[in-house]
XYZ file of C-alpha atoms in Angstrom:
621
model
C -22.181 32.864 6.320
C -25.885 31.794 4.881
C -27.968 29.281 6.864
C -27.315 26.274 4.410
C -23.381 26.740 4.285
C -23.583 26.642 8.161
C -25.968 23.222 7.986
C -23.812 21.547 5.458
C -20.761 22.410 7.200
C -22.167 20.782 10.394
C -23.567 18.051 8.453
C -19.606 17.474 6.907
C -18.138 17.733 10.438
C -20.545 15.278 11.889
C -20.039 12.934 8.851
C -16.583 13.253 8.346
C -14.323 15.501 10.669
C -11.080 15.402 8.892
C -12.914 16.542 5.391
C -14.714 19.402 7.288
C -11.173 20.507 8.851
C -9.952 20.273 5.208
C -12.830 22.327 4.157
C -12.689 24.895 6.620
C -8.855 25.494 5.943
C -9.711 26.076 2.488
C -12.384 28.503 2.827
C -10.024 30.350 5.404
C -7.037 30.562 2.981
C -8.568 30.339 -0.705
C -10.281 32.630 -2.989
C -13.119 30.976 -4.849
C -14.137 34.022 -6.571
C -13.724 32.420 -9.944
C -16.870 30.396 -9.359
C -20.204 31.452 -8.753
C -23.814 30.377 -8.339
C -25.896 31.626 -11.120
C -29.445 30.931 -12.421
C -30.524 29.045 -15.453
C -33.068 30.740 -17.913
C -35.786 28.302 -16.140
C -34.814 29.644 -12.632
C -32.895 26.641 -11.257
C -29.429 27.242 -10.176
C -26.269 26.380 -12.119
C -22.403 26.860 -11.464
C -20.406 29.488 -13.812
C -16.655 28.847 -14.010
C -14.487 31.630 -14.941
C -11.042 30.309 -15.233
C -8.477 33.000 -16.245
C -6.806 31.885 -19.303
C -9.018 29.105 -19.817
C -12.670 28.884 -21.690
C -15.559 29.810 -18.864
C -17.741 27.335 -18.508
C -21.084 26.364 -17.106
C -21.616 22.973 -15.415
C -24.935 22.389 -16.730
C -27.204 23.792 -19.323
C -27.867 27.625 -19.337
C -31.320 26.634 -20.026
C -32.614 23.568 -18.005
C -30.171 22.177 -15.694
C -32.155 19.240 -14.253
C -33.642 18.137 -17.879
C -30.570 17.668 -19.103
C -29.166 15.487 -16.090
C -32.471 13.379 -16.476
C -31.515 13.006 -20.431
C -28.193 12.129 -19.879
C -29.029 9.324 -17.312
C -31.499 7.918 -19.582
C -29.032 7.928 -22.365
C -25.813 6.369 -20.264
C -24.458 2.933 -21.367
C -26.696 0.519 -19.334
C -24.962 -1.006 -16.297
C -26.051 -4.413 -14.185
C -28.328 -3.736 -11.127
C -26.396 -4.387 -7.797
C -23.291 -2.434 -9.377
C -21.118 -0.021 -7.314
C -20.145 3.311 -9.066
C -17.887 6.090 -8.342
C -19.136 8.843 -9.547
C -16.643 11.638 -10.610
C -18.147 14.625 -9.831
C -21.213 16.031 -7.714
C -21.732 19.823 -8.475
C -24.797 20.910 -7.583
C -26.038 17.208 -7.268
C -28.272 17.508 -10.498
C -26.490 14.325 -11.930
C -26.534 12.273 -8.496
C -30.249 12.732 -8.305
C -31.097 11.693 -11.909
C -28.660 9.009 -11.975
C -30.283 7.355 -8.632
C -33.592 7.472 -10.131
C -32.621 5.792 -12.907
C -30.346 3.232 -11.365
C -31.954 2.451 -8.023
C -29.789 -1.080 -7.313
C -26.465 1.395 -7.689
C -24.355 1.911 -4.457
C -22.708 5.333 -5.442
C -19.260 6.414 -3.917
C -19.151 10.049 -5.232
C -15.451 11.805 -5.874
C -15.486 15.352 -6.032
C -12.204 16.211 -7.784
C -12.472 20.267 -7.280
C -12.777 21.336 -3.361
C -13.463 24.663 -4.670
C -16.495 23.654 -6.661
C -17.449 21.381 -3.263
C -16.868 24.416 -1.196
C -19.393 26.566 -3.602
C -21.989 23.749 -3.539
C -22.428 23.633 0.043
C -23.988 27.122 -0.196
C -26.933 25.932 -2.086
C -27.219 22.328 -1.805
C -28.560 20.060 1.039
C -25.533 17.793 1.719
C -27.528 15.685 4.224
C -29.883 14.545 1.520
C -27.077 13.152 -0.411
C -25.558 11.485 2.664
C -28.646 10.303 3.974
C -29.606 8.599 0.637
C -30.168 4.882 0.502
C -27.739 4.748 -2.587
C -25.154 6.844 -1.289
C -21.683 5.066 0.279
C -19.131 7.784 0.675
C -18.100 10.998 -0.059
C -14.678 11.884 -1.191
C -13.292 15.289 -2.300
C -10.171 16.874 -3.699
C -7.004 15.529 -5.329
C -4.749 14.818 -1.965
C -3.286 11.393 -2.473
C -4.404 10.383 1.003
C -8.151 11.159 0.087
C -8.019 9.250 -2.873
C -6.206 6.115 -1.248
C -8.853 6.026 1.512
C -11.593 6.438 -1.467
C -10.064 3.455 -3.376
C -9.438 1.278 0.010
C -13.471 1.328 0.838
C -14.449 0.970 -2.837
C -12.052 -2.104 -2.805
C -13.593 -3.522 0.536
C -17.401 -2.740 0.063
C -17.669 -2.876 -3.662
C -18.619 -6.199 -5.652
C -17.092 -7.316 -8.444
C -19.435 -5.273 -10.668
C -17.380 -1.859 -10.475
C -17.755 1.082 -12.324
C -16.878 4.625 -12.798
C -19.249 7.188 -14.282
C -18.117 10.786 -15.120
C -20.375 14.023 -15.113
C -20.137 15.366 -18.662
C -18.723 18.736 -17.175
C -15.436 17.435 -15.893
C -14.669 15.447 -19.436
C -14.805 18.904 -20.931
C -13.011 20.960 -18.502
C -10.002 18.768 -17.777
C -10.001 15.543 -19.372
C -6.511 14.559 -18.551
C -7.401 14.994 -14.832
C -10.168 12.316 -15.096
C -7.716 10.147 -16.990
C -5.295 10.501 -14.467
C -7.620 9.686 -11.634
C -8.983 6.495 -13.531
C -5.267 5.517 -13.942
C -4.575 5.704 -10.087
C -8.152 3.938 -9.440
C -7.248 0.774 -11.558
C -3.660 0.576 -9.707
C -5.054 1.483 -6.224
C -7.595 -1.380 -6.819
C -4.843 -3.757 -8.116
C -2.511 -3.121 -5.165
C -5.555 -3.522 -2.508
C -5.824 -7.001 -4.225
C -2.195 -7.545 -4.434
C -2.061 -6.982 -0.641
C -5.184 -8.803 0.094
C -3.706 -11.972 -1.776
C -0.185 -11.369 0.082
C -2.144 -11.318 3.284
C -3.535 -14.819 2.540
C -0.434 -16.500 1.689
C 2.733 -14.861 3.393
C 1.471 -11.673 5.407
C 1.595 -13.166 8.624
C 4.797 -14.986 7.852
C 6.624 -11.756 6.940
C 5.827 -10.465 10.315
C 6.481 -13.543 12.149
C 9.958 -13.752 10.337
C 10.787 -10.125 11.586
C 10.462 -11.397 14.948
C 12.329 -14.305 14.721
C 15.289 -12.366 12.837
C 15.603 -9.616 15.761
C 18.665 -11.413 17.114
C 20.278 -11.919 14.071
C 19.576 -8.329 13.314
C 20.788 -7.174 16.498
C 24.339 -9.064 16.035
C 24.724 -7.679 12.568
C 25.890 -4.371 11.511
C 23.325 -2.127 9.204
C 24.141 -0.531 6.098
C 24.420 2.760 8.051
C 28.097 3.097 7.790
C 28.247 2.426 4.259
C 26.114 5.801 3.683
C 27.739 7.691 0.748
C 30.735 5.508 0.298
C 30.203 5.009 -3.305
C 29.500 8.393 -4.068
C 30.159 9.341 -7.667
C 30.126 5.415 -8.471
C 27.623 3.576 -10.860
C 25.781 0.509 -9.638
C 24.090 -2.537 -12.094
C 21.397 -4.060 -10.682
C 20.454 -7.446 -12.057
C 17.143 -9.002 -12.166
C 16.220 -12.470 -13.250
C 14.411 -11.405 -16.307
C 14.531 -13.766 -19.476
C 16.534 -10.836 -21.053
C 19.396 -11.845 -18.633
C 20.449 -14.585 -20.961
C 21.232 -11.895 -23.903
C 23.690 -9.949 -21.312
C 25.269 -12.593 -19.489
C 28.332 -12.724 -21.597
C 28.920 -8.995 -21.624
C 28.100 -8.834 -17.984
C 30.880 -11.187 -17.406
C 33.358 -9.517 -19.601
C 32.846 -6.233 -17.096
C 32.162 -7.950 -13.745
C 35.382 -6.378 -12.463
C 35.059 -2.984 -13.574
C 31.385 -1.972 -12.251
C 29.377 -2.305 -8.551
C 27.599 -5.442 -9.181
C 24.033 -5.785 -7.179
C 22.071 -9.413 -7.685
C 18.725 -8.555 -7.037
C 17.567 -11.648 -5.121
C 17.045 -14.958 -7.319
C 19.342 -13.099 -10.204
C 22.263 -14.669 -8.158
C 21.500 -18.185 -9.435
C 21.805 -17.494 -13.232
C 24.779 -15.061 -12.191
C 26.793 -18.239 -10.476
C 25.744 -20.596 -13.282
C 27.726 -18.467 -15.502
C 30.614 -17.659 -13.206
C 29.938 -14.219 -12.365
C 29.843 -13.093 -8.613
C 28.441 -9.614 -7.681
C 29.512 -7.259 -5.104
C 26.433 -7.409 -3.233
C 23.585 -9.813 -3.020
C 20.230 -7.940 -1.769
C 17.233 -10.391 -0.191
C 13.993 -9.656 1.583
C 11.768 -12.521 0.026
C 9.930 -13.961 3.143
C 8.951 -17.292 1.665
C 10.571 -20.747 1.522
C 11.538 -20.358 -2.041
C 13.990 -17.585 -0.758
C 15.608 -20.121 1.412
C 15.786 -22.598 -1.387
C 18.168 -20.139 -3.111
C 20.537 -20.027 -0.362
C 20.289 -23.362 0.529
C 21.307 -24.768 -3.247
C 24.195 -22.237 -3.611
C 27.500 -21.453 -1.669
C 26.853 -17.620 -0.872
C 28.477 -16.914 2.218
C 31.571 -15.314 0.785
C 29.553 -12.855 -1.015
C 28.181 -9.604 0.798
C 24.500 -10.145 1.731
C 22.098 -7.058 2.530
C 19.117 -8.312 3.881
C 15.796 -6.725 5.424
C 14.214 -8.192 8.516
C 11.271 -9.942 7.071
C 13.713 -12.296 4.967
C 13.035 -15.992 5.540
C 14.604 -16.853 9.162
C 16.161 -19.881 8.276
C 18.587 -18.128 6.044
C 20.060 -16.113 9.045
C 20.012 -19.355 11.268
C 22.461 -20.897 9.004
C 24.169 -17.415 7.734
C 26.044 -15.442 10.156
C 28.743 -13.704 8.250
C 28.997 -11.245 5.547
C 25.981 -9.818 6.414
C 24.407 -6.604 6.961
C 20.802 -5.437 7.203
C 18.548 -1.870 6.412
C 14.745 -1.568 7.351
C 11.411 -1.368 5.699
C 9.980 2.052 7.189
C 6.307 0.266 7.163
C 7.659 -2.917 9.391
C 5.618 -2.278 12.511
C 7.688 -4.288 15.013
C 11.107 -2.498 13.732
C 9.147 0.901 14.151
C 8.115 -0.304 17.863
C 11.195 -2.113 19.061
C 14.206 -0.223 17.082
C 15.234 3.308 17.694
C 15.802 4.346 14.234
C 16.520 7.837 13.190
C 16.993 9.689 9.990
C 20.576 8.333 9.413
C 19.569 4.650 9.435
C 19.008 2.463 6.224
C 15.139 3.337 6.299
C 13.680 1.893 2.822
C 10.246 2.465 1.217
C 8.666 -1.336 0.751
C 8.391 -2.178 -2.767
C 6.688 -5.437 -4.089
C 10.067 -6.203 -6.095
C 13.614 -6.583 -3.976
C 14.769 -4.412 -7.416
C 13.126 -1.674 -5.133
C 15.370 -2.447 -2.162
C 18.394 -2.641 -4.400
C 17.746 0.566 -5.950
C 17.634 2.463 -2.725
C 20.410 0.513 -1.400
C 22.689 1.840 -4.042
C 21.306 5.582 -3.534
C 21.810 5.115 -0.020
C 25.731 4.362 -0.654
C 26.139 7.288 -3.144
C 25.681 5.631 -6.539
C 24.246 8.267 -8.748
C 23.601 5.838 -11.408
C 21.731 2.853 -11.480
C 21.779 0.661 -14.743
C 19.214 -1.607 -14.740
C 19.841 -5.225 -16.396
C 17.533 -8.357 -16.533
C 14.812 -6.091 -15.255
C 12.115 -7.277 -17.917
C 9.091 -6.437 -15.367
C 6.853 -8.303 -17.785
C 7.017 -11.255 -19.776
C 8.407 -11.463 -22.995
C 7.306 -14.308 -25.315
C 5.753 -15.731 -21.801
C 9.011 -16.343 -20.165
C 9.292 -15.570 -16.524
C 13.042 -16.329 -15.576
C 16.247 -16.197 -17.108
C 18.067 -19.647 -17.398
C 19.843 -20.814 -14.382
C 16.799 -19.386 -11.958
C 15.440 -22.618 -10.136
C 13.831 -21.911 -6.837
C 10.326 -22.299 -7.570
C 8.383 -25.658 -7.996
C 6.766 -26.676 -10.838
C 3.415 -26.013 -9.468
C 4.311 -22.367 -8.541
C 5.832 -21.558 -11.928
C 2.441 -23.172 -13.735
C 0.447 -21.005 -11.292
C 2.449 -18.093 -12.421
C 1.693 -18.827 -16.228
C -1.827 -18.700 -15.822
C -1.516 -15.305 -14.160
C -0.265 -13.853 -17.818
C -3.471 -12.115 -18.873
C -2.212 -8.516 -19.543
C -0.152 -6.503 -21.682
C 2.427 -3.395 -21.071
C 4.630 -1.680 -23.650
C 7.913 -2.541 -23.947
C 11.093 -0.969 -24.823
C 10.568 -1.318 -28.712
C 7.069 0.319 -28.801
C 5.446 -3.131 -28.833
C 3.382 -5.170 -26.296
C 4.706 -7.621 -23.708
C 2.763 -10.329 -21.701
C 2.238 -9.523 -18.190
C 0.076 -10.255 -15.163
C -1.596 -7.802 -12.665
C 0.912 -8.590 -10.049
C 3.925 -7.768 -12.255
C 2.032 -4.192 -13.183
C 1.912 -3.359 -10.020
C 5.468 -4.249 -9.698
C 6.298 -1.923 -12.333
C 4.405 0.581 -10.935
C 6.062 0.438 -7.941
C 9.479 0.778 -9.561
C 8.406 3.833 -11.549
C 7.040 5.790 -8.623
C 10.478 4.771 -6.642
C 12.651 6.379 -9.682
C 10.343 9.494 -9.528
C 11.427 9.885 -5.976
C 15.421 10.083 -7.090
C 15.145 13.079 -9.676
C 19.037 13.460 -9.316
C 19.802 9.872 -9.994
C 20.400 8.850 -13.613
C 18.486 5.782 -14.476
C 19.372 3.576 -17.499
C 17.325 0.350 -18.591
C 19.250 -2.099 -20.692
C 16.691 -4.890 -21.241
C 16.631 -5.864 -24.857
C 12.902 -6.944 -24.554
C 11.703 -5.622 -21.307
C 8.943 -3.439 -20.333
C 9.391 0.127 -20.624
C 9.961 2.122 -17.467
C 8.885 5.815 -17.036
C 12.106 7.661 -15.761
C 14.563 5.451 -17.049
C 16.444 6.179 -20.267
C 17.025 3.202 -22.783
C 20.379 2.012 -23.857
C 21.621 -1.288 -24.784
C 24.201 -2.826 -22.339
C 27.037 -3.103 -25.237
C 26.918 1.007 -25.341
C 26.451 1.397 -21.642
C 29.655 -0.933 -21.074
C 31.665 1.348 -23.517
C 30.921 4.530 -21.368
C 31.345 2.983 -18.196
C 35.305 2.679 -17.766
C 36.571 1.058 -14.626
C 35.454 2.299 -11.152
C 38.461 0.795 -9.686
C 36.886 -1.130 -6.806
C 36.948 -4.726 -6.729
C 34.834 -6.964 -4.628
C 37.756 -7.433 -1.920
C 37.844 -3.530 -1.527
C 33.883 -3.667 -0.991
C 34.144 -6.223 1.462
C 36.936 -4.339 3.349
C 34.863 -1.082 3.291
C 32.142 -3.100 4.962
C 34.299 -4.529 7.434
C 35.746 -1.094 8.027
C 32.734 1.285 8.108
C 29.935 -0.725 9.388
C 29.708 -1.540 13.145
C 28.090 -3.616 15.718
C 25.059 -2.274 17.856
C 26.358 -0.988 21.105
C 25.217 -3.143 24.283
C 23.251 0.199 25.362
C 21.417 0.087 22.218
C 20.521 -3.549 22.346
C 19.512 -3.150 26.144
C 17.043 -0.303 24.584
C 15.662 -2.745 22.176
C 15.139 -5.412 24.618
C 13.237 -2.846 26.903
C 11.246 -1.788 23.832
C 10.044 -5.283 23.071
C 9.244 -5.892 27.056
C 6.975 -2.575 26.769
C 5.309 -4.084 23.861
C 4.753 -7.056 25.242
C 3.235 -5.427 28.226
C 0.881 -3.556 26.032
C -0.359 -6.526 24.231
C -0.849 -8.060 27.369
C -3.337 -5.228 28.228
C -4.964 -5.343 24.688
C -5.594 -9.254 25.443
C -7.639 -8.165 28.876
C -9.528 -5.835 27.143
C -10.443 -8.146 24.282
C -11.599 -10.661 26.739
C -13.881 -7.853 28.508
C -15.546 -6.945 25.488
C -16.250 -10.878 24.489
C -17.734 -11.160 28.174
C -20.281 -8.385 27.067
C -20.832 -9.641 23.873
C -22.092 -13.054 24.839
C -24.810 -11.739 26.715
C -26.293 -9.757 24.076
C -28.644 -12.380 22.162
C -30.215 -13.186 25.128
C -30.578 -9.685 26.225
C -31.973 -8.516 22.786
C -35.062 -10.625 23.760
C -35.216 -10.176 27.324
C -34.255 -6.934 28.472
C -33.669 -4.416 25.465
C -32.681 -1.208 27.686
C -29.843 -3.450 29.257
C -29.284 -4.383 25.879
C -29.047 -1.163 24.254
C -26.384 -0.237 27.218
C -24.104 -3.485 26.817
C -23.965 -2.277 23.063
C -22.950 1.278 23.647
C -20.293 -0.519 26.364
C -19.062 -2.918 23.583
C -18.736 -0.077 20.941
C -16.694 2.165 23.518
C -14.529 -0.694 24.524
C -14.198 -1.710 21.000
C -13.404 1.101 19.630
C -10.674 1.419 22.305
C -9.018 -1.773 21.215
C -9.186 -0.904 17.531
C -8.338 2.659 17.341
C -5.392 1.872 19.559
C -1.821 2.644 18.134
C -1.027 -0.676 18.655
C -3.812 -2.325 16.918
C -3.571 -0.065 13.878
C 0.027 -0.531 13.235
C 0.856 -4.304 14.723
C -2.347 -6.128 15.046
C -3.856 -4.763 12.098
C -0.648 -5.869 10.214
C -0.932 -9.200 11.407
C -4.105 -9.793 11.056
C -4.643 -8.190 7.720
C -6.456 -11.018 5.911
C -8.911 -11.278 8.738
C -9.575 -7.680 9.112
C -10.146 -7.684 5.237
C -13.053 -10.205 5.883
C -14.302 -8.385 9.154
C -14.459 -4.637 7.240
C -16.672 -6.326 4.386
C -19.090 -7.574 7.123
C -19.066 -4.984 10.018
C -21.097 -2.259 8.084
C -24.033 -4.413 8.479
C -24.190 -3.831 11.961
C -24.567 -0.073 11.856
C -27.348 -0.681 9.203
C -29.334 -2.951 11.002
C -32.033 -0.961 13.107
C -33.820 -4.092 14.583
C -32.280 -4.541 18.324
C -32.634 -8.442 18.183
C -30.783 -9.149 14.569
C -28.296 -6.152 15.126
C -27.298 -8.264 18.661
C -27.149 -11.445 16.816
C -24.760 -9.423 13.899
C -22.424 -7.876 16.572
C -22.016 -10.995 18.528
C -21.563 -13.189 15.226
C -19.192 -10.340 13.506
C -17.297 -8.901 16.237
C -17.428 -12.245 18.065
C -15.885 -14.156 15.126
C -12.923 -11.776 14.945
C -12.184 -11.667 18.666
C -12.173 -15.424 18.416
C -9.500 -15.393 15.789
C -8.020 -12.326 17.548
C -7.407 -14.397 21.016
C -6.211 -16.975 19.223
C -3.283 -14.855 17.440
C -2.104 -12.494 20.223
C -0.663 -15.316 22.077
C 1.425 -16.202 19.205
C 2.684 -12.874 18.840
C 3.634 -12.517 22.597
C 5.199 -15.786 22.467
C 7.682 -14.537 20.085
C 8.453 -11.668 21.240
C 9.076 -13.505 24.630
C 11.356 -15.545 22.972
C 13.360 -12.386 21.495
C 13.256 -10.934 25.144
C 14.925 -14.295 26.255
C 17.671 -14.373 23.556
C 18.374 -10.607 23.766
C 20.379 -11.187 26.790
C 23.742 -9.123 27.028
C 25.539 -12.398 28.321
C 24.745 -14.036 25.275
C 25.469 -11.590 22.670
């Protein structure tokens, strides 16, 4: 191993140990003989890629790589200063050096898509000079989804509104499809993080609050587990509240006793207004508007499948015909409920349709028929007639968000919003997880959904036949096959809640200690710098123990997601500051502000858990 490679690997290990381990594993298992370092005519280094069955390529000019990259940088389309850039490709670093010389105000996130090329480059470039450059922000390597997701998250957190992607020409020539896939993943990733941040500000905390408030309701209702594969071979019609539902109402009404109907969320309003009762309602939304649906309609006689995050007042007023499933990402459920592979543990999506799809497949349905799932706003219409759970202000706000377009089933375009695009992508990703399930999209004017076959409902209805499984039979099966939790299980859940509470108390004690140290920094930075440095090291150690604990990463980070977005955007400035006085002030201000918020939220979480512990009393259950 060359000295340069050894130095670069050590630099990489110090910079990102996870990426270092990935590179080390690759070097042990992979052969990169198709990539070699060669000399250009002027004596500078070049990369040669000899791909079997494909055109052999030089990464740079065979004559003068640096001059080529300089000309590329000078001729690139101007981008405003103070922009944040993802540079697609590192190679031997020539493009990076040329670009930052030309654009000194840009902050660069480097994404090297080819792990094999990166490994070869480590033999000759100085990785330290790249990482330590004032314009460098982050390095990601390879097509692993988690690697890309981390890049997208950091780009969302730290990059300003002026975000751009700049590609090394070699990669555009070598694999344009790979580049286009990356840009689409980046677009979706940034939209997802923006949506997640907006949701955290509005309903994120309330979602977890609902989960806690619903603990005793959940533990006293059966889960969907008993219905696993009970509908094997049957077809499910999942009905959304999209505008196209109005076109299908009469046909749905005529076949409602022939097929297994699932109402996804608010679509139940339109169905009931037209005399259609589904076999099952699926509901998960945490907001008050969802409670309004149940408050305004008599739904108690229709089986209801819920997720624990559902608005807690719904379960306060309804105790019959309720079954539940779980979201795999719910931190309180993970900590307090002892779940296994047989439990109905679903992937969380932005739409209740995703939950309904997973429920149908869990129960054994091998064909999913989507009705009223426009997943866009044809003619800027939001919902089917009869859907009235939103206020006028909420509807007006939704109208204002319709700023984008999506391809529809006819090959034209529908109006849509960024949020609805994310929902569509969610559904498409979910469908891709079930290649053995047939999906049919019947919406006349809705969005094109990848992974589905489009057929009009009239044609689908003629092929369905009669499943011979009416609503009363479904209720009977729920009663027969689903079961209440045992007293031993309830005791275990209560014990898990108690353990969680104790861990939160310990976190609270650690936080108070860090706060005490922080309060002394501003004065010490002016009067005793040696002691100040020791305090900073102690704070970094103790605060690190808090934020890197499993409890913080799961529960606290979810409960305080909105506050953490703001904290993450600021905390980087502490590490960058070298002067002790402003560094101490920044630490006190940024970490101290977050701790103040954390100290306010911890008692709320602990109070809610104590309430559940008191309620989960076997003498009351």
